[in-house]
mmCIF file of C-alpha atoms in Angstrom:
data_model
loop_
_atom_site.group_PDB
_atom_site.id
_atom_site.type_symbol
_atom_site.label_atom_id
_atom_site.label_comp_id
_atom_site.label_asym_id
_atom_site.label_seq_id
_atom_site.Cartn_x
_atom_site.Cartn_y
_atom_site.Cartn_z
ATOM 1 C CA MET A 1 18.314 -20.591 -38.559
ATOM 2 C CA ASP A 2 15.979 -23.443 -37.247
ATOM 3 C CA LEU A 3 18.064 -25.000 -34.376
ATOM 4 C CA ARG A 4 15.310 -27.773 -33.681
ATOM 5 C CA LEU A 5 15.023 -27.088 -30.665
ATOM 6 C CA ASP A 6 11.157 -27.628 -29.618
ATOM 7 C CA GLY A 7 10.503 -29.541 -27.137
ATOM 8 C CA LYS A 8 14.491 -30.247 -25.949
ATOM 9 C CA VAL A 9 14.912 -30.620 -22.526
ATOM 10 C CA ALA A 10 17.866 -28.414 -21.098
ATOM 11 C CA MET A 11 19.423 -28.419 -17.435
ATOM 12 C CA VAL A 12 21.530 -24.949 -17.187
ATOM 13 C CA GLY A 13 23.694 -24.747 -14.103
ATOM 14 C CA GLY A 14 23.929 -20.893 -12.540
ATOM 15 C CA ALA A 15 21.592 -19.216 -14.355
ATOM 16 C CA SER A 16 20.361 -16.526 -12.334
ATOM 17 C CA LYS A 17 22.135 -14.092 -13.627
ATOM 18 C CA GLY A 18 25.318 -13.241 -16.071
ATOM 19 C CA LEU A 19 26.495 -16.447 -18.940
ATOM 20 C CA GLY A 20 23.802 -19.597 -17.408
ATOM 21 C CA PHE A 21 20.603 -17.261 -17.547
ATOM 22 C CA ALA A 22 21.665 -15.436 -20.953
ATOM 23 C CA VAL A 23 21.784 -19.778 -21.727
ATOM 24 C CA GLY A 24 18.837 -20.063 -20.244
ATOM 25 C CA ARG A 25 16.599 -17.942 -21.938
ATOM 26 C CA ALA A 26 18.594 -17.947 -25.884
ATOM 27 C CA LEU A 27 17.230 -21.837 -24.997
ATOM 28 C CA ALA A 28 14.268 -21.208 -23.730
ATOM 29 C CA ALA A 29 13.303 -18.524 -26.750
ATOM 30 C CA GLU A 30 14.964 -21.928 -29.746
ATOM 31 C CA GLY A 31 12.054 -24.023 -28.006
ATOM 32 C CA ALA A 32 13.345 -25.662 -25.484
ATOM 33 C CA GLN A 33 11.603 -26.484 -22.693
ATOM 34 C CA LEU A 34 14.063 -25.538 -19.310
ATOM 35 C CA SER A 35 14.922 -26.388 -15.944
ATOM 36 C CA ILE A 36 17.238 -24.293 -14.675
ATOM 37 C CA ALA A 37 19.480 -24.023 -11.144
ATOM 38 C CA SER A 38 21.184 -21.390 -8.964
ATOM 39 C CA ARG A 39 22.043 -21.587 -5.067
ATOM 40 C CA SER A 40 19.320 -18.494 -3.900
ATOM 41 C CA ARG A 41 15.621 -19.627 -4.125
ATOM 42 C CA GLU A 42 14.464 -16.455 -4.861
ATOM 43 C CA THR A 43 16.913 -15.188 -8.056
ATOM 44 C CA ILE A 44 16.497 -18.235 -9.776
ATOM 45 C CA GLU A 45 12.862 -18.488 -9.663
ATOM 46 C CA SER A 46 12.531 -14.645 -10.846
ATOM 47 C CA ALA A 47 15.098 -15.321 -13.465
ATOM 48 C CA GLY A 48 13.005 -18.041 -13.371
ATOM 49 C CA ALA A 49 9.765 -16.101 -14.158
ATOM 50 C CA GLN A 50 11.730 -13.769 -15.996
ATOM 51 C CA ILE A 51 12.065 -15.940 -19.526
ATOM 52 C CA GLU A 52 8.583 -17.534 -19.397
ATOM 53 C CA LYS A 53 7.949 -14.353 -19.770
ATOM 54 C CA GLU A 54 10.385 -13.224 -21.817
ATOM 55 C CA THR A 55 9.956 -16.448 -24.488
ATOM 56 C CA GLY A 56 6.719 -18.002 -23.226
ATOM 57 C CA GLY A 57 8.475 -21.288 -23.016
ATOM 58 C CA ARG A 58 8.058 -23.407 -19.452
ATOM 59 C CA VAL A 59 10.599 -23.247 -17.294
ATOM 60 C CA LEU A 60 11.267 -25.373 -13.725
ATOM 61 C CA ALA A 61 13.477 -23.815 -11.450
ATOM 62 C CA VAL A 62 15.732 -25.154 -8.731
ATOM 63 C CA ALA A 63 17.508 -23.462 -5.836
ATOM 64 C CA ALA A 64 20.383 -26.219 -5.821
ATOM 65 C CA ASP A 65 24.169 -25.359 -4.450
ATOM 66 C CA LEU A 66 25.931 -27.478 -8.212
ATOM 67 C CA SER A 67 28.934 -28.045 -4.825
ATOM 68 C CA SER A 68 26.534 -31.163 -3.926
ATOM 69 C CA ALA A 69 25.541 -34.098 -5.004
ATOM 70 C CA ALA A 70 22.756 -34.296 -2.941
ATOM 71 C CA ASP A 71 21.435 -31.072 -3.894
ATOM 72 C CA ILE A 72 22.716 -32.029 -7.900
ATOM 73 C CA ALA A 73 20.518 -35.389 -7.830
ATOM 74 C CA ARG A 74 17.920 -33.285 -6.809
ATOM 75 C CA TRP A 75 17.615 -30.704 -9.659
ATOM 76 C CA HIS A 76 18.188 -34.118 -12.093
ATOM 77 C CA GLN A 77 15.190 -35.964 -10.116
ATOM 78 C CA GLU A 78 12.446 -32.767 -10.843
ATOM 79 C CA THR A 79 14.074 -32.481 -14.127
ATOM 80 C CA ILE A 80 13.332 -36.196 -15.080
ATOM 81 C CA ASP A 81 9.315 -35.760 -13.186
ATOM 82 C CA ARG A 82 8.439 -32.980 -14.899
ATOM 83 C CA PHE A 83 9.713 -33.085 -17.588
ATOM 84 C CA GLY A 84 10.354 -36.720 -18.524
ATOM 85 C CA GLY A 85 14.168 -36.707 -19.687
ATOM 86 C CA VAL A 86 16.870 -34.572 -20.631
ATOM 87 C CA ASP A 87 18.796 -33.581 -23.929
ATOM 88 C CA LEU A 88 21.072 -31.222 -22.620
ATOM 89 C CA LEU A 89 23.123 -30.286 -20.685
ATOM 90 C CA PHE A 90 24.879 -26.556 -20.013
ATOM 91 C CA THR A 91 27.411 -26.863 -17.451
ATOM 92 C CA ASN A 92 27.941 -23.453 -15.655
ATOM 93 C CA ALA A 93 28.724 -21.765 -12.012
ATOM 94 C CA GLY A 94 30.018 -19.513 -10.541
ATOM 95 C CA GLY A 95 34.566 -18.282 -9.602
ATOM 96 C CA PRO A 96 36.316 -18.774 -6.685
ATOM 97 C CA PRO A 97 37.824 -15.729 -5.098
ATOM 98 C CA ALA A 98 40.265 -14.266 -6.692
ATOM 99 C CA GLY A 99 44.562 -14.598 -5.480
ATOM 100 C CA ARG A 100 47.194 -16.578 -6.191
ATOM 101 C CA VAL A 101 48.243 -20.012 -5.889
ATOM 102 C CA LEU A 102 50.427 -20.043 -2.252
ATOM 103 C CA ASP A 103 47.491 -17.950 -0.890
ATOM 104 C CA PHE A 104 44.520 -20.066 -0.349
ATOM 105 C CA PRO A 105 44.717 -23.350 2.222
ATOM 106 C CA ASP A 106 43.399 -26.991 1.430
ATOM 107 C CA ALA A 107 40.148 -26.401 1.805
ATOM 108 C CA ALA A 108 39.893 -24.090 -0.683
ATOM 109 C CA TRP A 109 41.457 -26.463 -2.959
ATOM 110 C CA GLN A 110 39.355 -28.565 -1.626
ATOM 111 C CA SER A 111 35.726 -26.444 -2.608
ATOM 112 C CA ALA A 112 37.029 -24.732 -6.083
ATOM 113 C CA PHE A 113 37.148 -28.381 -6.798
ATOM 114 C CA GLU A 114 34.112 -29.247 -5.475
ATOM 115 C CA LEU A 115 32.302 -26.496 -6.815
ATOM 116 C CA LEU A 116 34.682 -25.711 -10.298
ATOM 117 C CA LEU A 117 35.044 -29.907 -11.273
ATOM 118 C CA LEU A 118 33.206 -32.987 -9.454
ATOM 119 C CA SER A 119 29.998 -30.472 -9.972
ATOM 120 C CA VAL A 120 31.115 -31.295 -14.411
ATOM 121 C CA VAL A 121 31.037 -34.939 -13.532
ATOM 122 C CA ARG A 122 28.337 -34.984 -11.187
ATOM 123 C CA GLN A 123 25.735 -33.932 -13.668
ATOM 124 C CA VAL A 124 27.194 -35.383 -16.196
ATOM 125 C CA ARG A 125 27.080 -38.814 -14.598
ATOM 126 C CA LEU A 126 23.475 -38.272 -14.036
ATOM 127 C CA VAL A 127 22.726 -36.939 -17.666
ATOM 128 C CA VAL A 128 24.104 -39.178 -19.859
ATOM 129 C CA PRO A 129 21.807 -42.444 -19.068
ATOM 130 C CA ALA A 130 18.524 -40.016 -19.659
ATOM 131 C CA MET A 131 20.034 -38.899 -22.513
ATOM 132 C CA LYS A 132 20.971 -41.932 -24.054
ATOM 133 C CA ALA A 133 17.112 -43.266 -23.303
ATOM 134 C CA ARG A 134 16.015 -40.757 -25.803
ATOM 135 C CA GLY A 135 18.763 -41.398 -28.259
ATOM 136 C CA GLY A 136 21.482 -38.790 -27.742
ATOM 137 C CA GLY A 137 21.324 -35.235 -26.611
ATOM 138 C CA ALA A 138 24.301 -33.029 -25.991
ATOM 139 C CA ILE A 139 26.528 -31.305 -22.808
ATOM 140 C CA LEU A 140 28.363 -27.575 -22.865
ATOM 141 C CA MET A 141 31.071 -26.704 -21.349
ATOM 142 C CA SER A 142 31.913 -23.548 -19.789
ATOM 143 C CA THR A 143 34.908 -22.483 -18.467
ATOM 144 C CA SER A 144 36.997 -19.204 -19.289
ATOM 145 C CA SER A 145 39.672 -17.603 -21.499
ATOM 146 C CA ALA A 146 41.541 -18.522 -18.808
ATOM 147 C CA VAL A 147 41.945 -22.422 -20.182
ATOM 148 C CA LYS A 148 44.214 -20.994 -23.139
ATOM 149 C CA GLU A 149 45.937 -18.119 -20.783
ATOM 150 C CA PRO A 150 46.524 -18.036 -17.398
ATOM 151 C CA ILE A 151 44.671 -14.532 -15.512
ATOM 152 C CA ALA A 152 46.025 -13.191 -13.072
ATOM 153 C CA ASN A 153 44.754 -13.285 -9.746
ATOM 154 C CA ILE A 154 42.370 -15.731 -10.270
ATOM 155 C CA ALA A 155 44.780 -18.815 -9.276
ATOM 156 C CA LEU A 156 42.049 -21.358 -8.464
ATOM 157 C CA SER A 157 39.831 -20.709 -11.732
ATOM 158 C CA ASN A 158 42.786 -20.899 -13.652
ATOM 159 C CA VAL A 159 43.196 -24.402 -12.491
ATOM 160 C CA LEU A 160 40.097 -25.607 -11.492
ATOM 161 C CA ARG A 161 39.191 -24.594 -15.228
ATOM 162 C CA ALA A 162 41.614 -26.235 -17.392
ATOM 163 C CA SER A 163 41.192 -29.719 -15.795
ATOM 164 C CA VAL A 164 37.427 -29.166 -16.605
ATOM 165 C CA ALA A 165 38.956 -28.270 -20.555
ATOM 166 C CA ALA A 166 40.671 -32.006 -20.093
ATOM 167 C CA LEU A 167 37.678 -33.026 -18.684
ATOM 168 C CA ALA A 168 34.968 -31.514 -22.244
ATOM 169 C CA LYS A 169 37.724 -33.308 -24.767
ATOM 170 C CA THR A 170 38.207 -37.140 -22.840
ATOM 171 C CA LEU A 171 34.268 -36.962 -23.050
ATOM 172 C CA ALA A 172 33.829 -36.157 -26.118
ATOM 173 C CA ILE A 173 35.920 -39.262 -27.310
ATOM 174 C CA GLU A 174 33.784 -41.440 -24.824
ATOM 175 C CA LEU A 175 30.378 -40.626 -25.247
ATOM 176 C CA ALA A 176 30.495 -40.105 -29.065
ATOM 177 C CA ALA A 177 29.534 -43.930 -29.292
ATOM 178 C CA GLU A 178 26.300 -43.157 -27.573
ATOM 179 C CA GLY A 179 24.949 -39.911 -29.280
ATOM 180 C CA VAL A 180 25.950 -37.824 -27.124
ATOM 181 C CA ARG A 181 28.184 -34.663 -27.498
ATOM 182 C CA VAL A 182 30.518 -33.132 -25.466
ATOM 183 C CA ASN A 183 32.161 -28.873 -26.672
ATOM 184 C CA GLN A 184 33.440 -26.655 -24.354
ATOM 185 C CA ILE A 185 32.334 -22.969 -25.085
ATOM 186 C CA ILE A 186 35.191 -20.329 -23.476
ATOM 187 C CA PRO A 187 34.257 -17.023 -21.969
ATOM 188 C CA GLY A 188 36.557 -13.941 -22.618
ATOM 189 C CA ARG A 189 35.611 -10.631 -20.925
ATOM 190 C CA ILE A 190 31.711 -10.252 -21.358
ATOM 191 C CA GLY A 191 29.886 -7.873 -19.948
ATOM 192 C CA THR A 192 28.669 -9.694 -16.593
ATOM 193 C CA ASP A 193 28.819 -9.232 -12.299
ATOM 194 C CA ARG A 194 31.074 -11.456 -12.056
ATOM 195 C CA VAL A 195 34.304 -9.349 -14.499
ATOM 196 C CA ARG A 196 32.722 -6.337 -12.377
ATOM 197 C CA GLU A 197 34.269 -7.978 -9.728
ATOM 198 C CA ILE A 198 37.470 -8.813 -10.725
ATOM 199 C CA ASP A 199 37.897 -5.977 -12.871
ATOM 200 C CA GLU A 200 36.926 -4.368 -9.375
ATOM 201 C CA ILE A 201 39.647 -6.149 -7.486
ATOM 202 C CA ASN A 202 42.273 -6.221 -9.776
ATOM 203 C CA ALA A 203 41.601 -2.394 -9.636
ATOM 204 C CA LYS A 204 41.960 -2.391 -5.952
ATOM 205 C CA LYS A 205 45.305 -3.893 -6.300
ATOM 206 C CA ALA A 206 46.076 -1.950 -8.857
ATOM 207 C CA GLY A 207 45.831 1.423 -6.714
ATOM 208 C CA ILE A 208 43.494 2.275 -10.016
ATOM 209 C CA SER A 209 39.953 3.428 -10.313
ATOM 210 C CA PRO A 210 37.416 0.527 -11.856
ATOM 211 C CA ASP A 211 37.214 2.770 -14.799
ATOM 212 C CA GLU A 212 40.722 3.139 -15.650
ATOM 213 C CA GLN A 213 41.027 -0.922 -14.919
ATOM 214 C CA ARG A 214 38.549 -1.062 -17.375
ATOM 215 C CA ARG A 215 39.925 0.397 -19.693
ATOM 216 C CA ARG A 216 43.441 -1.195 -19.728
ATOM 217 C CA SER A 217 41.126 -4.327 -20.110
ATOM 218 C CA LEU A 218 39.378 -2.795 -23.345
ATOM 219 C CA SER A 219 42.896 -1.705 -24.704
ATOM 220 C CA THR A 220 43.601 -5.990 -24.938
ATOM 221 C CA ILE A 221 40.486 -6.791 -26.375
ATOM 222 C CA PRO A 222 40.751 -6.380 -31.113
ATOM 223 C CA LEU A 223 37.262 -5.605 -30.823
ATOM 224 C CA GLY A 224 37.426 -3.054 -29.030
ATOM 225 C CA ARG A 225 34.480 -3.698 -26.288
ATOM 226 C CA TYR A 226 32.991 -5.912 -23.707
ATOM 227 C CA GLY A 227 30.988 -9.269 -24.984
ATOM 228 C CA ASP A 228 26.616 -8.893 -24.481
ATOM 229 C CA PRO A 229 25.530 -12.163 -22.216
ATOM 230 C CA ASP A 230 22.636 -12.659 -25.699
ATOM 231 C CA GLU A 231 26.248 -13.523 -27.719
ATOM 232 C CA PHE A 232 27.724 -16.363 -25.172
ATOM 233 C CA GLY A 233 24.350 -17.211 -25.490
ATOM 234 C CA ALA A 234 22.848 -17.240 -28.892
ATOM 235 C CA MET A 235 26.390 -18.825 -29.633
ATOM 236 C CA ALA A 236 25.855 -21.843 -26.790
ATOM 237 C CA ALA A 237 22.744 -22.439 -27.676
ATOM 238 C CA PHE A 238 24.106 -22.806 -31.262
ATOM 239 C CA LEU A 239 26.517 -25.842 -30.091
ATOM 240 C CA LEU A 240 23.728 -26.917 -28.218
ATOM 241 C CA SER A 241 21.420 -27.602 -30.651
ATOM 242 C CA GLU A 242 20.716 -30.069 -34.032
ATOM 243 C CA ALA A 243 22.588 -27.347 -35.770
ATOM 244 C CA ALA A 244 25.970 -28.315 -34.230
ATOM 245 C CA ALA A 245 24.969 -31.791 -34.801
ATOM 246 C CA TYR A 246 28.331 -32.673 -36.429
ATOM 247 C CA ILE A 247 30.339 -30.661 -33.646
ATOM 248 C CA THR A 248 31.936 -32.480 -30.774
ATOM 249 C CA GLY A 249 35.427 -32.527 -28.487
ATOM 250 C CA ALA A 250 35.918 -28.866 -29.721
ATOM 251 C CA SER A 251 36.240 -25.417 -27.703
ATOM 252 C CA VAL A 252 34.742 -22.152 -28.602
ATOM 253 C CA GLN A 253 36.061 -18.839 -27.987
ATOM 254 C CA VAL A 254 33.412 -15.683 -27.603
ATOM 255 C CA ASP A 255 35.921 -13.373 -26.325
ATOM 256 C CA GLY A 256 36.498 -10.688 -29.651
ATOM 257 C CA GLY A 257 39.530 -11.501 -30.188
ATOM 258 C CA LEU A 258 40.603 -11.571 -26.938
ATOM 259 C CA VAL A 259 43.067 -15.095 -26.503
ATOM 260 C CA ARG A 260 46.469 -15.071 -28.787
ATOM 261 C CA GLY A 261 47.221 -18.022 -29.007
ATOM 262 C CA LEU A 262 46.845 -20.187 -31.585
#
């Protein structure tokens, strides 16, 4: 299938590894011009070099803390300066600390709000004018299966990612007339460092080995395995592409059947 991404300019957050990296690589492989961001200069530049080597695409790698309004604005401006506009945005950031609702003081809630929700609002606020000037665009927000079923011991993520889901649906309605599509992509248990970290935390809490925790997790997934990041990246690239031109306001699960709800 031709996704018609040649020459499109894509901004991808949290792209030094994991899901963000997989999405960036998938977009670049389909011909998109790629601007990626993550907090560490060393890791994001390494990721950019790897994507360029594997795909032959053009990649701008920017060190940016996505909980910082100034850093988001700088990333956006560097993207405009390099590529002349923005067509696609994939919002994504690392998860906040694990724990239960009453474990966290106000400062932790505020930090999670800045990282997971307000960062997305800030990115959308910046890219929409550029998208409108180019005749439209697509925004895809990465959340979590927690927006369907709260996950034990990650209360901050549960609450804030559900807010991102509401934001995606609201923006899909508000921006449709401007030619900007907005969708949500919901990863289940994809084999990333973040999922391995959560498995280790839950194993320690349950007094079992990480391998046993993983076996328990796998038993809840009908397909019987963790997803591959590239499987997630392929779906994200499709949803951001012209092949999905009539899809907006949707929530697409990449979860191996994990979520039982309708």
